[in-house]
PDB file of C-alpha atoms in Angstrom:
ATOM      1  CA  GLU A   1       0.123   0.188   0.351  1.00 32.00           C
ATOM      2  CA  PRO A   2       1.143   3.606  -0.593  1.00 35.00           C
ATOM      3  CA  ALA A   3       3.252   4.911   2.481  1.00 38.00           C
ATOM      4  CA  GLU A   4       0.974   7.977   3.137  1.00 37.00           C
ATOM      5  CA  SER A   5      -1.608   9.666   2.087  1.00 37.00           C
ATOM      6  CA  GLU A   6      -2.811  13.126   2.189  1.00 38.00           C
ATOM      7  CA  GLY A   7      -6.318  13.097   1.014  1.00 35.00           C
ATOM      8  CA  SER A   8      -7.759  15.985   2.972  1.00 32.00           C
ATOM      9  CA  GLU A   9      -5.265  17.949   1.793  1.00 35.00           C
ATOM     10  CA  PHE A  10      -6.931  20.975  -1.137  1.00 33.00           C
ATOM     11  CA  GLY A  11      -6.528  24.102  -1.675  1.00 34.00           C
ATOM     12  CA  LEU A  12      -5.679  26.909  -4.209  1.00 36.00           C
ATOM     13  CA  THR A  13      -4.249  30.176  -4.714  1.00 34.00           C
ATOM     14  CA  LYS A  14      -3.583  31.560  -8.249  1.00 33.00           C
ATOM     15  CA  SER A  15      -0.626  34.161  -8.467  1.00 33.00           C
ATOM     16  CA  VAL A  16      -0.784  36.959 -11.143  1.00 30.00           C
ATOM     17  CA  PRO A  17       0.059  37.133 -14.016  1.00 34.00           C
ATOM     18  CA  ALA A  18      -1.565  34.352 -15.459  1.00 33.00           C
ATOM     19  CA  GLY A  19       0.546  31.161 -16.704  1.00 36.00           C
ATOM     20  CA  GLN A  20       2.151  31.281 -12.747  1.00 39.00           C
ATOM     21  CA  TYR A  21       0.624  28.744 -10.237  1.00 38.00           C
ATOM     22  CA  THR A  22       0.908  27.917  -6.495  1.00 41.00           C
ATOM     23  CA  ARG A  23      -0.727  25.161  -4.821  1.00 45.00           C
ATOM     24  CA  ALA A  24      -1.250  25.742  -0.976  1.00 43.00           C
ATOM     25  CA  GLN A  25      -2.823  23.461   1.748  1.00 44.00           C
ATOM     26  CA  GLY A  26      -6.314  23.279   2.916  1.00 41.00           C
ATOM     27  CA  SER A  27      -9.167  21.263   2.844  1.00 40.00           C
ATOM     28  CA  ALA A  28     -12.494  20.193   1.495  1.00 39.00           C
ATOM     29  CA  ALA A  29     -15.326  17.696   2.286  1.00 40.00           C
ATOM     30  CA  PRO A  30     -15.431  15.347  -0.786  1.00 44.00           C
ATOM     31  CA  HIS A  31     -18.413  14.744  -2.966  1.00 47.00           C
ATOM     32  CA  ILE A  32     -18.408  11.641  -5.288  1.00 54.00           C
ATOM     33  CA  SER A  33     -21.329  12.751  -7.631  1.00 60.00           C
ATOM     34  CA  SER A  34     -19.554  16.340  -8.172  1.00 58.00           C
ATOM     35  CA  ALA A  35     -16.327  14.679  -8.722  1.00 64.00           C
ATOM     36  CA  MET A  36     -17.763  12.494 -11.976  1.00 67.00           C
ATOM     37  CA  SER A  37     -17.896  15.463 -13.958  1.00 90.00           C
ATOM     38  CA  PHE A  38     -14.356  16.145 -14.081  1.00 94.00           C
ATOM     39  CA  TRP A  39     -14.429  14.914 -17.700  1.00 94.00           C
ATOM     40  CA  ASP A  40     -16.530  17.913 -18.354  1.00 94.00           C
ATOM     41  CA  VAL A  41     -13.445  19.802 -18.180  1.00 96.00           C
ATOM     42  CA  PRO A  42     -12.481  21.190 -21.678  1.00 96.00           C
ATOM     43  CA  GLY A  43      -9.271  19.018 -22.892  1.00 97.00           C
ATOM     44  CA  MET A  44      -9.322  16.754 -19.984  1.00 97.00           C
ATOM     45  CA  LYS A  45      -7.355  13.086 -20.754  1.00 97.00           C
ATOM     46  CA  ALA A  46      -6.455  10.283 -18.936  1.00 98.00           C
ATOM     47  CA  GLY A  47      -2.974  10.218 -18.482  1.00 98.00           C
ATOM     48  CA  VAL A  48      -0.441  13.019 -16.753  1.00 98.00           C
ATOM     49  CA  VAL A  49      -1.594  16.272 -16.951  1.00 98.00           C
ATOM     50  CA  THR A  50       0.274  19.527 -16.430  1.00 98.00           C
ATOM     51  CA  GLY A  51      -0.350  23.220 -17.087  1.00 98.00           C
ATOM     52  CA  ASP A  52      -3.240  24.692 -17.696  1.00 98.00           C
ATOM     53  CA  LEU A  53      -5.338  21.458 -18.226  1.00 98.00           C
ATOM     54  CA  ALA A  54      -3.855  20.361 -14.638  1.00 98.00           C
ATOM     55  CA  TRP A  55      -4.821  23.924 -12.797  1.00 98.00           C
ATOM     56  CA  ALA A  56      -8.489  23.265 -14.517  1.00 98.00           C
ATOM     57  CA  LEU A  57      -8.762  20.217 -12.499  1.00 97.00           C
ATOM     58  CA  TYR A  58      -7.735  21.770  -9.660  1.00 97.00           C
ATOM     59  CA  THR A  59     -10.295  24.777 -10.168  1.00 96.00           C
ATOM     60  CA  HIS A  60     -13.016  22.038 -10.654  1.00 95.00           C
ATOM     61  CA  ALA A  61     -12.345  20.231  -7.404  1.00 95.00           C
ATOM     62  CA  LYS A  62     -12.422  23.250  -5.775  1.00 94.00           C
ATOM     63  CA  ALA A  63     -15.424  24.795  -7.451  1.00 93.00           C
ATOM     64  CA  ASN A  64     -17.286  21.420  -6.575  1.00 92.00           C
ATOM     65  CA  GLY A  65     -16.141  20.660  -3.057  1.00 90.00           C
ATOM     66  CA  TYR A  66     -14.333  17.750  -3.714  1.00 91.00           C
ATOM     67  CA  ALA A  67     -10.732  16.469  -2.886  1.00 93.00           C
ATOM     68  CA  ILE A  68      -8.112  14.782  -5.223  1.00 96.00           C
ATOM     69  CA  PRO A  69      -6.145  12.470  -2.838  1.00 96.00           C
ATOM     70  CA  ALA A  70      -2.152  12.249  -3.132  1.00 97.00           C
ATOM     71  CA  PHE A  71      -0.451   9.011  -2.282  1.00 98.00           C
ATOM     72  CA  ASN A  72       3.198   9.016  -1.556  1.00 97.00           C
ATOM     73  CA  CYS A  73       4.728   5.901  -3.807  1.00 98.00           C
ATOM     74  CA  THR A  74       8.023   4.186  -3.234  1.00 98.00           C
ATOM     75  CA  SER A  75       7.802   1.610  -6.308  1.00 98.00           C
ATOM     76  CA  THR A  76       5.889   0.459  -9.406  1.00 98.00           C
ATOM     77  CA  SER A  77       3.849  -1.370  -7.059  1.00 98.00           C
ATOM     78  CA  THR A  78       2.403   1.569  -5.218  1.00 98.00           C
ATOM     79  CA  VAL A  79       1.989   3.629  -7.887  1.00 98.00           C
ATOM     80  CA  ASN A  80      -0.014   1.155  -9.905  1.00 98.00           C
ATOM     81  CA  ALA A  81      -1.951   0.246  -6.388  1.00 98.00           C
ATOM     82  CA  VAL A  82      -2.864   4.196  -6.541  1.00 98.00           C
ATOM     83  CA  LEU A  83      -4.089   3.849 -10.209  1.00 98.00           C
ATOM     84  CA  GLU A  84      -6.009   0.716  -9.663  1.00 98.00           C
ATOM     85  CA  ALA A  85      -7.806   2.459  -7.012  1.00 97.00           C
ATOM     86  CA  GLY A  86      -8.561   5.715  -9.425  1.00 96.00           C
ATOM     87  CA  LYS A  87      -9.751   3.390 -12.108  1.00 96.00           C
ATOM     88  CA  LYS A  88     -12.237   1.636 -10.277  1.00 96.00           C
ATOM     89  CA  LEU A  89     -13.383   4.660  -8.699  1.00 94.00           C
ATOM     90  CA  ASN A  90     -13.136   6.649 -11.674  1.00 93.00           C
ATOM     91  CA  ARG A  91     -11.533   9.719 -10.155  1.00 95.00           C
ATOM     92  CA  PRO A  92      -8.246  11.871 -10.701  1.00 97.00           C
ATOM     93  CA  VAL A  93      -5.741  11.141  -8.165  1.00 98.00           C
ATOM     94  CA  THR A  94      -2.182  12.479  -7.317  1.00 98.00           C
ATOM     95  CA  ILE A  95       0.991  10.152  -7.108  1.00 98.00           C
ATOM     96  CA  GLN A  96       3.695  11.865  -5.236  1.00 98.00           C
ATOM     97  CA  PHE A  97       7.354  11.029  -4.371  1.00 98.00           C
ATOM     98  CA  SER A  98       9.361  11.873  -1.054  1.00 97.00           C
ATOM     99  CA  GLU A  99      12.746  13.018  -1.032  1.00 97.00           C
ATOM    100  CA  GLY A 100      13.010   9.723   0.573  1.00 96.00           C
ATOM    101  CA  GLY A 101      10.853   7.454  -0.729  1.00 97.00           C
ATOM    102  CA  SER A 102      12.430   8.710  -4.283  1.00 98.00           C
ATOM    103  CA  ALA A 103      16.045   6.912  -2.930  1.00 98.00           C
ATOM    104  CA  PHE A 104      13.924   3.517  -1.872  1.00 98.00           C
ATOM    105  CA  PHE A 105      12.355   3.782  -5.787  1.00 98.00           C
ATOM    106  CA  ALA A 106      16.069   4.078  -7.354  1.00 98.00           C
ATOM    107  CA  GLY A 107      17.422   1.086  -4.806  1.00 98.00           C
ATOM    108  CA  LYS A 108      18.635   1.200  -1.585  1.00 94.00           C
ATOM    109  CA  SER A 109      22.334   0.526  -2.201  1.00 97.00           C
ATOM    110  CA  LEU A 110      22.505   3.429  -4.344  1.00 98.00           C
ATOM    111  CA  PRO A 111      24.904   6.072  -3.132  1.00 98.00           C
ATOM    112  CA  ASN A 112      23.007   9.113  -2.385  1.00 98.00           C
ATOM    113  CA  GLN A 113      25.579  11.677  -0.809  1.00 97.00           C
ATOM    114  CA  LYS A 114      24.314  14.679   0.996  1.00 96.00           C
ATOM    115  CA  GLY A 115      24.358  17.796  -1.106  1.00 97.00           C
ATOM    116  CA  VAL A 116      24.062  16.004  -4.172  1.00 98.00           C
ATOM    117  CA  LEU A 117      21.045  13.483  -3.241  1.00 98.00           C
ATOM    118  CA  GLN A 118      21.754  11.547  -6.526  1.00 98.00           C
ATOM    119  CA  ALA A 119      19.587   8.384  -5.868  1.00 98.00           C
ATOM    120  CA  SER A 120      16.772  10.759  -4.654  1.00 98.00           C
ATOM    121  CA  VAL A 121      16.909  12.591  -7.863  1.00 98.00           C
ATOM    122  CA  LEU A 122      16.976   9.564  -9.735  1.00 98.00           C
ATOM    123  CA  GLY A 123      14.045   7.719  -8.329  1.00 98.00           C
ATOM    124  CA  ALA A 124      11.992  10.673  -8.762  1.00 98.00           C
ATOM    125  CA  VAL A 125      12.437  10.958 -12.106  1.00 98.00           C
ATOM    126  CA  CYS A 126      11.983   7.462 -13.103  1.00 98.00           C
ATOM    127  CA  GLY A 127       8.668   7.326 -11.337  1.00 98.00           C
ATOM    128  CA  ALA A 128       7.536  10.414 -12.843  1.00 98.00           C
ATOM    129  CA  HIS A 129       8.457   8.718 -16.278  1.00 98.00           C
ATOM    130  CA  TYR A 130       7.428   5.454 -14.862  1.00 98.00           C
ATOM    131  CA  VAL A 131       3.874   7.100 -14.296  1.00 98.00           C
ATOM    132  CA  ARG A 132       3.419   8.649 -17.870  1.00 98.00           C
ATOM    133  CA  GLN A 133       4.305   5.295 -19.591  1.00 98.00           C
ATOM    134  CA  VAL A 134       0.996   3.393 -17.386  1.00 98.00           C
ATOM    135  CA  ALA A 135      -1.462   6.194 -16.107  1.00 98.00           C
ATOM    136  CA  PRO A 136      -2.965   6.561 -19.457  1.00 98.00           C
ATOM    137  CA  ALA A 137      -3.954   2.744 -19.737  1.00 98.00           C
ATOM    138  CA  TYR A 138      -5.918   3.255 -16.444  1.00 98.00           C
ATOM    139  CA  GLY A 139      -8.071   5.533 -17.862  1.00 97.00           C
ATOM    140  CA  ILE A 140      -7.814   8.499 -15.464  1.00 97.00           C
ATOM    141  CA  PRO A 141      -6.219  12.029 -14.966  1.00 98.00           C
ATOM    142  CA  VAL A 142      -3.580  11.491 -12.759  1.00 98.00           C
ATOM    143  CA  ILE A 143      -1.510  14.759 -11.204  1.00 98.00           C
ATOM    144  CA  VAL A 144       2.546  13.718 -10.749  1.00 98.00           C
ATOM    145  CA  HIS A 145       3.825  15.517  -7.890  1.00 98.00           C
ATOM    146  CA  SER A 146       6.791  15.899  -5.544  1.00 98.00           C
ATOM    147  CA  ASP A 147       6.033  16.071  -1.642  1.00 96.00           C
ATOM    148  CA  HIS A 148       8.064  18.225   1.069  1.00 93.00           C
ATOM    149  CA  CYS A 149      11.233  19.656   0.411  1.00 96.00           C
ATOM    150  CA  ALA A 150      13.180  21.377   2.893  1.00 93.00           C
ATOM    151  CA  LYS A 151      16.283  23.816   2.178  1.00 95.00           C
ATOM    152  CA  LYS A 152      18.586  21.165   2.929  1.00 95.00           C
ATOM    153  CA  LEU A 153      16.830  18.776   0.416  1.00 97.00           C
ATOM    154  CA  LEU A 154      17.236  21.598  -2.765  1.00 98.00           C
ATOM    155  CA  PRO A 155      19.391  19.306  -4.672  1.00 98.00           C
ATOM    156  CA  TRP A 156      16.850  17.081  -5.102  1.00 98.00           C
ATOM    157  CA  PHE A 157      14.275  20.006  -6.130  1.00 98.00           C
ATOM    158  CA  ASP A 158      16.856  21.053  -8.432  1.00 98.00           C
ATOM    159  CA  GLY A 159      17.887  18.189 -10.086  1.00 98.00           C
ATOM    160  CA  MET A 160      13.841  17.277 -10.709  1.00 98.00           C
ATOM    161  CA  LEU A 161      13.616  20.926 -12.047  1.00 98.00           C
ATOM    162  CA  GLU A 162      16.266  19.890 -14.780  1.00 98.00           C
ATOM    163  CA  ALA A 163      14.479  16.824 -15.922  1.00 98.00           C
ATOM    164  CA  ASP A 164      11.571  19.002 -16.062  1.00 98.00           C
ATOM    165  CA  THR A 165      13.320  21.613 -18.163  1.00 98.00           C
ATOM    166  CA  GLU A 166      14.645  18.742 -20.604  1.00 98.00           C
ATOM    167  CA  TYR A 167      11.532  17.185 -20.743  1.00 98.00           C
ATOM    168  CA  PHE A 168       9.753  20.613 -21.830  1.00 98.00           C
ATOM    169  CA  LYS A 169      12.137  21.111 -24.142  1.00 98.00           C
ATOM    170  CA  GLN A 170      11.185  17.945 -26.134  1.00 98.00           C
ATOM    171  CA  HIS A 171       7.245  17.660 -25.394  1.00 98.00           C
ATOM    172  CA  GLY A 172       5.966  21.426 -24.379  1.00 98.00           C
ATOM    173  CA  GLU A 173       5.435  20.178 -20.949  1.00 98.00           C
ATOM    174  CA  PRO A 174       7.166  19.208 -17.813  1.00 98.00           C
ATOM    175  CA  LEU A 175       7.512  15.936 -16.748  1.00 98.00           C
ATOM    176  CA  PHE A 176       6.434  16.488 -13.544  1.00 99.00           C
ATOM    177  CA  SER A 177       2.684  18.166 -13.014  1.00 98.00           C
ATOM    178  CA  SER A 178       3.895  20.456  -9.923  1.00 98.00           C
ATOM    179  CA  HIS A 179       6.325  20.819  -6.954  1.00 98.00           C
ATOM    180  CA  MET A 180       6.435  21.282  -3.224  1.00 97.00           C
ATOM    181  CA  LEU A 181       9.123  23.524  -1.554  1.00 96.00           C
ATOM    182  CA  ASP A 182       8.865  23.185   2.389  1.00 93.00           C
ATOM    183  CA  LEU A 183      10.832  25.932   3.681  1.00 92.00           C
ATOM    184  CA  SER A 184       8.679  26.024   7.062  1.00 86.00           C
ATOM    185  CA  GLU A 185      11.979  25.719   9.134  1.00 86.00           C
ATOM    186  CA  GLU A 186      13.432  28.996   7.684  1.00 90.00           C
ATOM    187  CA  PRO A 187      12.284  32.464   8.582  1.00 88.00           C
ATOM    188  CA  HIS A 188       9.227  33.473   6.993  1.00 86.00           C
ATOM    189  CA  GLU A 189      10.930  35.861   4.785  1.00 89.00           C
ATOM    190  CA  ASP A 190      13.427  33.548   3.642  1.00 94.00           C
ATOM    191  CA  ASN A 191      10.748  30.934   2.949  1.00 93.00           C
ATOM    192  CA  VAL A 192       8.941  33.175   0.431  1.00 93.00           C
ATOM    193  CA  SER A 193      11.683  34.690  -1.275  1.00 95.00           C
ATOM    194  CA  ILE A 194      13.193  31.388  -1.777  1.00 97.00           C
ATOM    195  CA  CYS A 195      10.023  30.005  -3.187  1.00 96.00           C
ATOM    196  CA  ALA A 196       9.722  33.149  -5.665  1.00 96.00           C
ATOM    197  CA  GLU A 197      12.712  32.652  -6.951  1.00 97.00           C
ATOM    198  CA  TYR A 198      12.108  28.541  -7.777  1.00 98.00           C
ATOM    199  CA  PHE A 199       8.705  29.682  -8.956  1.00 97.00           C
ATOM    200  CA  LYS A 200      10.242  31.836 -11.408  1.00 97.00           C
ATOM    201  CA  LYS A 201      11.848  29.268 -13.226  1.00 97.00           C
ATOM    202  CA  MET A 202       8.987  27.147 -12.763  1.00 98.00           C
ATOM    203  CA  ALA A 203       6.421  29.438 -14.525  1.00 98.00           C
ATOM    204  CA  PRO A 204       7.373  29.504 -18.189  1.00 98.00           C
ATOM    205  CA  MET A 205       6.968  25.530 -17.545  1.00 98.00           C
ATOM    206  CA  LYS A 206       3.840  26.247 -16.353  1.00 98.00           C
ATOM    207  CA  LEU A 207       4.908  24.364 -13.239  1.00 98.00           C
ATOM    208  CA  ILE A 208       2.641  24.447 -10.016  1.00 98.00           C
ATOM    209  CA  LEU A 209       4.292  25.149  -7.066  1.00 97.00           C
ATOM    210  CA  GLU A 210       3.060  24.346  -3.904  1.00 96.00           C
ATOM    211  CA  MET A 211       4.571  26.075  -0.603  1.00 93.00           C
ATOM    212  CA  GLU A 212       4.239  25.533   3.232  1.00 88.00           C
ATOM    213  CA  ILE A 213       3.023  28.789   4.634  1.00 84.00           C
ATOM    214  CA  GLY A 214       3.878  28.841   8.454  1.00 76.00           C
ATOM    215  CA  ILE A 215       4.362  25.358  10.137  1.00 76.00           C
ATOM    216  CA  THR A 216       2.705  22.322  10.392  1.00 72.00           C
ATOM    217  CA  GLY A 217       1.428  20.455  13.942  1.00 76.00           C
ATOM    218  CA  GLY A 218       3.202  17.273  15.073  1.00 80.00           C
ATOM    219  CA  VAL A 219       5.995  15.817  13.485  1.00 78.00           C
ATOM    220  CA  GLU A 220       6.114  15.371   9.483  1.00 70.00           C
ATOM    221  CA  ASP A 221       9.669  14.588   7.522  1.00 64.00           C
ATOM    222  CA  GLY A 222      11.897  14.739  10.706  1.00 66.00           C
ATOM    223  CA  VAL A 223      10.592  18.245  11.745  1.00 71.00           C
ATOM    224  CA  ASP A 224       8.851  18.036  15.401  1.00 78.00           C
ATOM    225  CA  ASN A 225       6.256  21.005  16.023  1.00 79.00           C
ATOM    226  CA  SER A 226       4.277  19.053  18.168  1.00 83.00           C
ATOM    227  CA  GLY A 227       5.347  21.760  21.444  1.00 83.00           C
ATOM    228  CA  VAL A 228       4.053  24.898  19.673  1.00 83.00           C
ATOM    229  CA  ALA A 229       1.228  27.086  20.715  1.00 83.00           C
ATOM    230  CA  LYS A 230      -1.987  26.152  18.736  1.00 83.00           C
ATOM    231  CA  ASP A 231      -2.331  29.979  17.245  1.00 81.00           C
ATOM    232  CA  LYS A 232       1.233  28.967  15.415  1.00 79.00           C
ATOM    233  CA  LEU A 233      -0.769  26.261  13.403  1.00 83.00           C
ATOM    234  CA  TYR A 234      -2.815  28.741  11.557  1.00 84.00           C
ATOM    235  CA  SER A 235      -1.711  31.125   8.770  1.00 80.00           C
ATOM    236  CA  THR A 236      -2.360  34.696   9.238  1.00 83.00           C
ATOM    237  CA  PRO A 237      -3.398  37.413   6.994  1.00 88.00           C
ATOM    238  CA  GLU A 238       0.216  38.688   7.134  1.00 85.00           C
ATOM    239  CA  ASP A 239       1.527  35.971   6.119  1.00 83.00           C
ATOM    240  CA  THR A 240      -0.719  35.370   3.259  1.00 84.00           C
ATOM    241  CA  GLU A 241      -0.023  38.890   1.985  1.00 87.00           C
ATOM    242  CA  LEU A 242       3.278  38.416   1.760  1.00 83.00           C
ATOM    243  CA  VAL A 243       3.120  35.447  -0.283  1.00 85.00           C
ATOM    244  CA  TRP A 244       0.730  36.893  -2.079  1.00 86.00           C
TER     245      TRP A 244
END
């Protein structure tokens, strides 16, 4: 089974100018009947969706009050399990890769040096290519996403962006649908400014960027915020304005 799911995560912000997108965290209750109408989105197709089409799918989900579940996958078997479930339910799904899960996808015996993370890059890129090859056969739209990336893991992010760029040159769209930067350990100004720099690189390919505004509760990806005050778990209007 997939190692992790984030089925409750959904929410969107759209940046200006048009063609540049961000994805932020939130929640929405699923309504299966509304979700079935995603095929009414112009141009919707089976297989990996990116750019304007991916954003149209998110917009449709938000407007109709349903979630697109995201599952961390660590192997072809877990990818297949998610795709099989999506096919049975006739629902779009998100297949995502974490840094550690990406290294596992490539093989635990491979070197994965700190500051290079070559196995993590290889695993994520191979995973995305695998999803692109098999997803159309399952007959549902699929988002391919990379999960939390802290500042120390930016070499992994950079490697995926290189693969996106090369794929874009050949196919006119990025390899992945979206990526996430989680710089919640950094000062808020640094978080926003670093995300903005990457956003500029991603926008020409219409890659969706998810960012972590503020902190998450509990323990996630080795970051322990279980003891923080509850008011710190909510984004403030000031935080949101700075992001915009």
